[in-house]
GROMACS .gro file of C-alpha atoms in nm:
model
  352
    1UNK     CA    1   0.000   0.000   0.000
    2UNK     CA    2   0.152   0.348  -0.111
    3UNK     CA    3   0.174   0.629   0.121
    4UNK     CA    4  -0.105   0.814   0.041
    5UNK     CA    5  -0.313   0.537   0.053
    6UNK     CA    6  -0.251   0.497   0.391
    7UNK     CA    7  -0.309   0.806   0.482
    8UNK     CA    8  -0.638   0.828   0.315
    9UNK     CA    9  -0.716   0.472   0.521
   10UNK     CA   10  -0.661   0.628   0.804
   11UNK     CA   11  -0.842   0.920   0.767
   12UNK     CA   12  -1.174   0.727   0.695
   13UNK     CA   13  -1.129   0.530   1.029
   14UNK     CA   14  -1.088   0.867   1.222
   15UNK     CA   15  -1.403   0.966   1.040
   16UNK     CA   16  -1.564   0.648   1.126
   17UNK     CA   17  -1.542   0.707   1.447
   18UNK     CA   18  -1.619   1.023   1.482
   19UNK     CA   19  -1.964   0.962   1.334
   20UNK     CA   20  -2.041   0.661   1.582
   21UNK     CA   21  -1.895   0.914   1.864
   22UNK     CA   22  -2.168   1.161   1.764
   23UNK     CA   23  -2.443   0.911   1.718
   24UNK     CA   24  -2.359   0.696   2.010
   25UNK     CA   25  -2.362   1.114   2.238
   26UNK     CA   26  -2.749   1.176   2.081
   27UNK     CA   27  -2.848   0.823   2.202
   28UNK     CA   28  -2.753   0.907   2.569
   29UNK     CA   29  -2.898   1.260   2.545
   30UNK     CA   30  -3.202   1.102   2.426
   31UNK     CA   31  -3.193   0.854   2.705
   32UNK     CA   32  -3.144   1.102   2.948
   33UNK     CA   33  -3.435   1.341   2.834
   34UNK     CA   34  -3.648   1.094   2.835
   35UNK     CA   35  -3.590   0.941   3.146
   36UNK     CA   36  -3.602   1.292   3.324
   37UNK     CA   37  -3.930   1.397   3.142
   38UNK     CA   38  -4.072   1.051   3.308
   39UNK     CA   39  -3.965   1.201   3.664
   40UNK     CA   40  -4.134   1.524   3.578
   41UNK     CA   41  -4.448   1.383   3.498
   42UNK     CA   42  -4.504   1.077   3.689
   43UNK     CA   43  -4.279   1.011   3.988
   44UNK     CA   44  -4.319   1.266   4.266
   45UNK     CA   45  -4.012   1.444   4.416
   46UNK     CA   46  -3.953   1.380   4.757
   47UNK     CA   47  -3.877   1.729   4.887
   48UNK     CA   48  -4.194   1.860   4.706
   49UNK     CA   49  -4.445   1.572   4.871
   50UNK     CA   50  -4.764   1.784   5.022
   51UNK     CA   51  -4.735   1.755   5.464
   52UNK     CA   52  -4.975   1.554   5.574
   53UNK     CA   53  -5.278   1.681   5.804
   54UNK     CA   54  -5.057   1.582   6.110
   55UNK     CA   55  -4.720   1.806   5.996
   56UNK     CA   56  -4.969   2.126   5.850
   57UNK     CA   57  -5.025   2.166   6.259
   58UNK     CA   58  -4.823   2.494   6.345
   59UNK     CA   59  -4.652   2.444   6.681
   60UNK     CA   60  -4.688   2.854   6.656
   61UNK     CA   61  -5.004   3.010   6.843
   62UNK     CA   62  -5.209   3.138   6.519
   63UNK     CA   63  -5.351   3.424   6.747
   64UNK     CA   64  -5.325   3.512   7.142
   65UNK     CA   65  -5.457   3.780   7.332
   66UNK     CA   66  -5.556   3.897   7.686
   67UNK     CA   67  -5.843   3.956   7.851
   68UNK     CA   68  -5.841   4.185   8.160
   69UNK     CA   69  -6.176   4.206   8.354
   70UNK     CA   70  -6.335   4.407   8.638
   71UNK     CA   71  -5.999   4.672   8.673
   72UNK     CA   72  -6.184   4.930   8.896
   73UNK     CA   73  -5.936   5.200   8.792
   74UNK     CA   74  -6.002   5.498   9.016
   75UNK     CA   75  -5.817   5.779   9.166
   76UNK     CA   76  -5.973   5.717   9.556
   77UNK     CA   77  -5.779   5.386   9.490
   78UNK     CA   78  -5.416   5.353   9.438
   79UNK     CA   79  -5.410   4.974   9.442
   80UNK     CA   80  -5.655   4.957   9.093
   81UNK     CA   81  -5.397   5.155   8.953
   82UNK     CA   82  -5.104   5.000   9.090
   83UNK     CA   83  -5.232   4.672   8.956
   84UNK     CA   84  -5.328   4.744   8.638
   85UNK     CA   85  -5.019   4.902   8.576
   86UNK     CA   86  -4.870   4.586   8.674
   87UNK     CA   87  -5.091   4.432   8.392
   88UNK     CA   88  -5.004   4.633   8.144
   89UNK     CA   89  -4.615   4.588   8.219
   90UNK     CA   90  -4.658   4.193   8.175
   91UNK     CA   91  -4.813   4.244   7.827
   92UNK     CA   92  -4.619   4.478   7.674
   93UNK     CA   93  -4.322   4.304   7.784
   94UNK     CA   94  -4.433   3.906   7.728
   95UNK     CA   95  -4.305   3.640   7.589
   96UNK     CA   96  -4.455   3.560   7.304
   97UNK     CA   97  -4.759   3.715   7.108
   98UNK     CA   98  -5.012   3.930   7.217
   99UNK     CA   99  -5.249   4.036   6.875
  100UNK     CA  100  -5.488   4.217   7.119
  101UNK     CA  101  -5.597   4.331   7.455
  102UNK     CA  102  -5.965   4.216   7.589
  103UNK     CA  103  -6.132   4.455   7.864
  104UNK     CA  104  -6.447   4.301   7.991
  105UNK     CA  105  -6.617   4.526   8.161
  106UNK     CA  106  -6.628   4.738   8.527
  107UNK     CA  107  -6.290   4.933   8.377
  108UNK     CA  108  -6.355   5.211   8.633
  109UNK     CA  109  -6.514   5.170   8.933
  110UNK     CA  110  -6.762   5.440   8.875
  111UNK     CA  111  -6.784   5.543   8.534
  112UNK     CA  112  -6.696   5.941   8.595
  113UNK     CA  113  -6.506   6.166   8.422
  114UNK     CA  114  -6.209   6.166   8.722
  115UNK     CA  115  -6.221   5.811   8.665
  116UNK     CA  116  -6.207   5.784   8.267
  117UNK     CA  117  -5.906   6.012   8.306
  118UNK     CA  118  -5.738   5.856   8.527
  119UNK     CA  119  -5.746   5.515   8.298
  120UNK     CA  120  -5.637   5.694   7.980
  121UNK     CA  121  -5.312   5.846   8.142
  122UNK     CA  122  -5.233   5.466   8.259
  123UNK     CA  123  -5.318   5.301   7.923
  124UNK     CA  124  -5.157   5.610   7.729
  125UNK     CA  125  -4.804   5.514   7.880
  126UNK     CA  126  -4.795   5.180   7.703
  127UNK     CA  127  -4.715   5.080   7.385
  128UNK     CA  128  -5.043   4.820   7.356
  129UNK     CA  129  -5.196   4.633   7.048
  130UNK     CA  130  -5.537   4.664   6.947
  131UNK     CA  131  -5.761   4.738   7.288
  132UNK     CA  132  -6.123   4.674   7.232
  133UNK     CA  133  -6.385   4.619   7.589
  134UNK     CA  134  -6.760   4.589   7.677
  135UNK     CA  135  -6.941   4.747   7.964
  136UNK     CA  136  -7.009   4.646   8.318
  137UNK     CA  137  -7.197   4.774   8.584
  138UNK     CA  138  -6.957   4.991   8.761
  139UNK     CA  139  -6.915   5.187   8.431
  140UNK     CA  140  -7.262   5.315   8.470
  141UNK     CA  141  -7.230   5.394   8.870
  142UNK     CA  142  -7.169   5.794   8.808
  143UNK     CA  143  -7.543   5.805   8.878
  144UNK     CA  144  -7.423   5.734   9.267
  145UNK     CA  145  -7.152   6.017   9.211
  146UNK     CA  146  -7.221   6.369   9.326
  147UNK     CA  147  -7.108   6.693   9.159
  148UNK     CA  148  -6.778   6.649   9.525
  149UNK     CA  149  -6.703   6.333   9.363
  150UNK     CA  150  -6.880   6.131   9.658
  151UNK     CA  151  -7.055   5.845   9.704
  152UNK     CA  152  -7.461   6.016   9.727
  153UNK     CA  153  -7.699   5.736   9.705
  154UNK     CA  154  -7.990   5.982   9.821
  155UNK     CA  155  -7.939   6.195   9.565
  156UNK     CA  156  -7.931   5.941   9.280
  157UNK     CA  157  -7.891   6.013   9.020
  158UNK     CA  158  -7.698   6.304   9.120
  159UNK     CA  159  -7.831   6.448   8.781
  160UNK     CA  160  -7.675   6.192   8.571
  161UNK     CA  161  -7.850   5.955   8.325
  162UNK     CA  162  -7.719   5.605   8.196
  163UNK     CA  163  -7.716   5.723   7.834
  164UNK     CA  164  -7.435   5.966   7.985
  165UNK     CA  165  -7.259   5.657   8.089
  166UNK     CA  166  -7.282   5.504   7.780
  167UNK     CA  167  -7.167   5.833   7.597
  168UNK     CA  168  -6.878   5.842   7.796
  169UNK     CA  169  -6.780   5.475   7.751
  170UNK     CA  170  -6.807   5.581   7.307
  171UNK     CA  171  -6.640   5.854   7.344
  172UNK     CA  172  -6.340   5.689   7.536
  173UNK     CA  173  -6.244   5.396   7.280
  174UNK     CA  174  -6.412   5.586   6.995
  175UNK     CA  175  -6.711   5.347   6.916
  176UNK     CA  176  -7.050   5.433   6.744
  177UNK     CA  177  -7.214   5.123   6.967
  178UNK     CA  178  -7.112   5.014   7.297
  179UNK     CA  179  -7.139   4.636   7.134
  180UNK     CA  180  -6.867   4.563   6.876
  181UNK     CA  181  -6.637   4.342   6.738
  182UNK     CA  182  -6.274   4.218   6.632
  183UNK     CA  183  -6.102   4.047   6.408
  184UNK     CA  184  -5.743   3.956   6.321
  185UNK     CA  185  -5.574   3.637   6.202
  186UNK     CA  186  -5.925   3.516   6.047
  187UNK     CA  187  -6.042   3.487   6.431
  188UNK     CA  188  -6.322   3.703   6.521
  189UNK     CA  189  -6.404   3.868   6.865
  190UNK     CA  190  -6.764   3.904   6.970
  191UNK     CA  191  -6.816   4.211   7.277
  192UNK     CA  192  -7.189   4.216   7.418
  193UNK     CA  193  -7.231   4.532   7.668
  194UNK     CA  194  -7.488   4.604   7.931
  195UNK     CA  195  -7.710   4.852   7.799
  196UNK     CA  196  -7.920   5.018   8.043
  197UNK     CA  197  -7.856   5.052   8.473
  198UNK     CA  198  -8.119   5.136   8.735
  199UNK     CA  199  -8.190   5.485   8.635
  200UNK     CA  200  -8.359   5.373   8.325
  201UNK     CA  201  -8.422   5.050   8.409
  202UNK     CA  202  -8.475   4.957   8.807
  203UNK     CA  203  -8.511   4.605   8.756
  204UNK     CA  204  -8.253   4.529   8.611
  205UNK     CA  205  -8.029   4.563   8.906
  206UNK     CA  206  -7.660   4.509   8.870
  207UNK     CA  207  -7.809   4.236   8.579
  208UNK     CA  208  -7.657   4.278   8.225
  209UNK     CA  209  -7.989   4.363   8.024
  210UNK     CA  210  -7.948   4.342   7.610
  211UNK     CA  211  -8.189   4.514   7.394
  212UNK     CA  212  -8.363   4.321   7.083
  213UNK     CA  213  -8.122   4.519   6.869
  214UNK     CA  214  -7.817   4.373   7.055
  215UNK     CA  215  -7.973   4.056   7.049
  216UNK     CA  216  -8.035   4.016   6.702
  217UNK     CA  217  -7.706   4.203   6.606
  218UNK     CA  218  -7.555   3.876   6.803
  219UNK     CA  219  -7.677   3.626   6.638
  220UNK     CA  220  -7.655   3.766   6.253
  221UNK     CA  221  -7.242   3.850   6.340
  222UNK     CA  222  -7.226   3.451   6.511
  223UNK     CA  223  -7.399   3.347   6.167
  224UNK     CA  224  -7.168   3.560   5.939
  225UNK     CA  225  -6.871   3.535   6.143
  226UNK     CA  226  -6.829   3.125   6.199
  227UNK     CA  227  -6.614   2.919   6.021
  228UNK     CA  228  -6.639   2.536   6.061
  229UNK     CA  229  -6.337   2.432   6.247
  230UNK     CA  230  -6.222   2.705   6.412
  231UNK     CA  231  -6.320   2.883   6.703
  232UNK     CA  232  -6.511   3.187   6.766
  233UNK     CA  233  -6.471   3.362   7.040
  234UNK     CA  234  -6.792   3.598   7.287
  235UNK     CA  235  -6.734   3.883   7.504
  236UNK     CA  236  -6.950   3.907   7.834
  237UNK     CA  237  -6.923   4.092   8.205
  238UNK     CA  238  -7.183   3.951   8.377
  239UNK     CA  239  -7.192   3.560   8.398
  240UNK     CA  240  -7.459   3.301   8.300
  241UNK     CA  241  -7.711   3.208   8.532
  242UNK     CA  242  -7.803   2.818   8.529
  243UNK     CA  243  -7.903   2.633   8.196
  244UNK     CA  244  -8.281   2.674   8.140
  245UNK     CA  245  -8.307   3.008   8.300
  246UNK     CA  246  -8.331   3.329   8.266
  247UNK     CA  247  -8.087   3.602   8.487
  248UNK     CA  248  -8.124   3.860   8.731
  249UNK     CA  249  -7.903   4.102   8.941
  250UNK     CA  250  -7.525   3.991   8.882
  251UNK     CA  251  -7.628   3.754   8.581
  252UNK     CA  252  -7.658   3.856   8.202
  253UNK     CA  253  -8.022   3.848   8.184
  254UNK     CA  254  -8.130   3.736   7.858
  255UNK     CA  255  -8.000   3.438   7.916
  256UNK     CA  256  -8.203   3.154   7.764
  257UNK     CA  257  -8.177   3.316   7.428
  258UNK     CA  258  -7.808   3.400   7.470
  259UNK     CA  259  -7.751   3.007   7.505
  260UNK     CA  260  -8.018   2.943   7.223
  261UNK     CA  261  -7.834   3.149   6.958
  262UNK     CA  262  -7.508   2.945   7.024
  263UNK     CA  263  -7.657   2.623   7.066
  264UNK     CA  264  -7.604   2.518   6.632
  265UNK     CA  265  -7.251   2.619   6.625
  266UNK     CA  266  -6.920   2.401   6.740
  267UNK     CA  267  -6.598   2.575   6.896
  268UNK     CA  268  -6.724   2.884   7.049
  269UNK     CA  269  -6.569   2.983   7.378
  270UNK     CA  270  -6.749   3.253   7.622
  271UNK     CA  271  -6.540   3.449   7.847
  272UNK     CA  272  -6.720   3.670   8.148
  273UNK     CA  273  -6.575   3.905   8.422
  274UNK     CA  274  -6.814   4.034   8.770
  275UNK     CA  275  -6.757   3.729   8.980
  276UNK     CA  276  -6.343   3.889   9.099
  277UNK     CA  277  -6.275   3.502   9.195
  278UNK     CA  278  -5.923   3.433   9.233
  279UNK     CA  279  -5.759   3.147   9.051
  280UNK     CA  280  -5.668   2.965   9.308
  281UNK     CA  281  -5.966   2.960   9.566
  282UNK     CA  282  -6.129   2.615   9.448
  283UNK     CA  283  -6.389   2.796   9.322
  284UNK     CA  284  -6.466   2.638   8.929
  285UNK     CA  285  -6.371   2.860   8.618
  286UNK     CA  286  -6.458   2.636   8.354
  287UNK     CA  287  -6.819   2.491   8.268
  288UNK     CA  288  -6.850   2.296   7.898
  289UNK     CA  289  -7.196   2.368   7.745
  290UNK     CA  290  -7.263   2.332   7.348
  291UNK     CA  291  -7.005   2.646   7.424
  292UNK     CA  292  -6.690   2.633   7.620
  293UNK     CA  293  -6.764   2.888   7.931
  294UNK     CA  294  -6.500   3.086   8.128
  295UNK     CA  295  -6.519   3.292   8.415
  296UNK     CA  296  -6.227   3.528   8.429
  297UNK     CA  297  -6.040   3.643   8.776
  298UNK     CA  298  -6.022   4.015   8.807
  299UNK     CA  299  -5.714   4.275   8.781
  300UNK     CA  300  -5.832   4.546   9.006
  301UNK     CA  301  -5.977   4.341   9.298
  302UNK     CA  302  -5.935   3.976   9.315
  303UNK     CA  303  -6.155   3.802   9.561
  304UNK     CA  304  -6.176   3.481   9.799
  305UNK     CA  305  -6.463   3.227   9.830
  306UNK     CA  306  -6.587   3.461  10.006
  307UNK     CA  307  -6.569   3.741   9.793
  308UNK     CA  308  -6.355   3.942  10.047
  309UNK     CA  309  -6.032   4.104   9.929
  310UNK     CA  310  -5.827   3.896  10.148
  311UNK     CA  311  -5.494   3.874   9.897
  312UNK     CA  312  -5.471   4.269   9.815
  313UNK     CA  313  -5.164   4.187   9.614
  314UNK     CA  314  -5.318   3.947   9.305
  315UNK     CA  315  -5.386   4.097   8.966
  316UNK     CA  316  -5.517   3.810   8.737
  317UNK     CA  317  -5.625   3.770   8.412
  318UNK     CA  318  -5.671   3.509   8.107
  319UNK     CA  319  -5.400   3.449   7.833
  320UNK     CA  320  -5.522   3.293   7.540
  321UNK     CA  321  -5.375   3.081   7.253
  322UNK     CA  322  -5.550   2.958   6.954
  323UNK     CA  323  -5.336   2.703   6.745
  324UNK     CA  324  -5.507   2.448   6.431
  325UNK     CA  325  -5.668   2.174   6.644
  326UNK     CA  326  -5.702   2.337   7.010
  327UNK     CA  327  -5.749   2.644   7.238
  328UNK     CA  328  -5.520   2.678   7.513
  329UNK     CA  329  -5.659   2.941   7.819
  330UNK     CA  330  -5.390   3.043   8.095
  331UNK     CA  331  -5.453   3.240   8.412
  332UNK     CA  332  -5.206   3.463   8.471
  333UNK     CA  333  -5.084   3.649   8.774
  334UNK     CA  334  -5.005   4.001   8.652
  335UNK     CA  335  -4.843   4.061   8.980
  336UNK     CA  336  -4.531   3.825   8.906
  337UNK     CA  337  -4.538   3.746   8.584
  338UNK     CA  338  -4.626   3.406   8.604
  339UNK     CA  339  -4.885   3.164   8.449
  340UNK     CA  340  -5.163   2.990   8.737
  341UNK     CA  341  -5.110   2.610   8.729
  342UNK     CA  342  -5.490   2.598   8.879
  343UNK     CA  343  -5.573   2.778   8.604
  344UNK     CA  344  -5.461   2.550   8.266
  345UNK     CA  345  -5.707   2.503   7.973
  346UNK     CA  346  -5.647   2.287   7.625
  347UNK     CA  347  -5.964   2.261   7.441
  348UNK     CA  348  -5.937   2.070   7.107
  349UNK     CA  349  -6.133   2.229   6.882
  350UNK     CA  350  -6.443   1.985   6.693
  351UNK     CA  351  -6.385   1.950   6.333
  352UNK     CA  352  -6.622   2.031   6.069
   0.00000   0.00000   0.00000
């Protein structure tokens, strides 16, 4: 073989080659493609895989907030303010959330002017989230108040009216009704308010007494509001009186139809204020209905058995927690810091 055959020989394997290099290249790209288009489309990646019901469960609070009942704030008592001072401390110092403050009810002790002040230069000195409260009683006792500030039953009602109560409760958080409501978080807060006292309505005693309007307001936001699953949460001062009854003095009054209009709906937890009982006295703070019912301690003046003052020092209150599947409700002592071991709620909440 001559020379330049050789060469050409040799130059025809090298281009042999190269073609089978190039062929054998688009079969493993083709491979490959295919093989990763199967993945794609038909075999799930692990690291994508949906959680499952169990591992969606946040081991975060979704929303907490505080409710403070019955403070009494009032300038011809230095402990009310001394105490909710020390409430307000605790809060805007915690640890952990706090998406809003609860006041339910008796927030002065007698609903005047000197008293009202006296509250908004305490709650002005904090840094608080969203404050929303209901009336109590106390909040419409200016009617026992003379033009010296005193105590005048005789002269009740001292030319006062309760629709001067309730204009002075408005014009203090800035409401158009004295009933209202909150939301954040997709959790809704429900706040009921006594509506009349004994100088329009002498029956009614120290009784929480709800107009039709209220009423019916109630149970169209309880409709609207619900969501299957989750809780919803009601605003009171005065507590229940026994099932199948109606209330009187110390007890919301409209009772029977308060418990009727929650009777359809799962999850709902009722909170009330007026009763002062400290944590830790024995006395029960939990009753299961169709609701879940709560009867908060007081800030201002927390009480014995016996309703006497005997521990001056205690400032209580209710910490709440709603997570996915339950409700958690604390008592906590304002005056410490500390959370109530008598006082330890977890409520799993009833699927739809």
């Amino acid at each position: 073989m001559t020379r330049r055959a050789f060469i050409r020989y040799l130059l025809m394997i090298g281009a042999a080659l190269v073609g089978l290099s190039a062929l054998f290249s688009q079969l493993l790209k083709k491979k490959f493609l295919s093989e990763e288009a199967l993945v794609s489309a038909g075999t799930p990646d692990a690291s994508a895989a949906p959680e499952s019901p169990l591992e969606s469960l946040s081991t975060e609070p979704l929303m907490s907030y505080f409710i403070l009942s019955d403070l009494h704030v009032t300038a011809g008592d230095p402990q009310t303010i001394k105490k909710l001072r020390q409430a307000l401390d605790d809060v805007t110092h915690f640890d952990g959330p706090v998406d809003a403050v609860m006041l339910t009810g008796d927030l002065t002790d007698t609903g005047t002017e000197r008293d009202y002040k006296e509250l908004r230069s305490i709650v002005n000195d904090y840094k608080l989230p969203p404050v929303y409260a209901n009336m109590g009683n106390h909040d419409y006792y200016t009617i026992w108040i003379n033009k010296a500030n005193s105590w005048d039953q005789g002269a009740m009602p001292n030319g006062k009216t309760d629709a001067m109560s309730r204009e002075q409760f408005k014009k203090f958080f800035g409401y158009e009704k004295i009933y209202n409501e909150f939301t954040t978080k997709g959790h809704s807060i429900l706040l009921l308010s006594q509506e009349a006292y004994v100088q329009e309505k002498p029956e009614v005693g120290e009784g929480a007494w709800y107009s039709d309007e209220q009423m019916s307001w109630f149970k169209e936001r309880v409709k609207a509001l619900y969501q299957p699953g989750r809780p919803l949460f009601v605003m009171t001062h005065q507590p229940l009186p026994p099932v199948g009854t109606d209330g009187g003095s110390h007890q919301l009054i409209r009772a029977m139809q308060f418990r009727e209009t929650l009777k359809p709906y799962k999850n709902v937890f009722v909170f009330c204020g007026h009763r002062h009982q400290d944590f830790q006295n024995g006395t029960p703070h939990y009753v299961q209905e169709s609701f879940h019912f709560f009867h908060n301690s007081s800030v201002g003046r927390t009480l014995n058995r016996a309703y006497q003052q005997e521990a001056k020092n205690k400032a209580q209150g209710i910490y709440v927690q709603v997570y996915a599947n339950k409700v958690v409700v604390r008592g906590r002592e304002f005056s410490n810091r500390t959370f109530i071991a008598e006082a330890n709620w977890s409520i799993d909440l009833q699927q739809a």
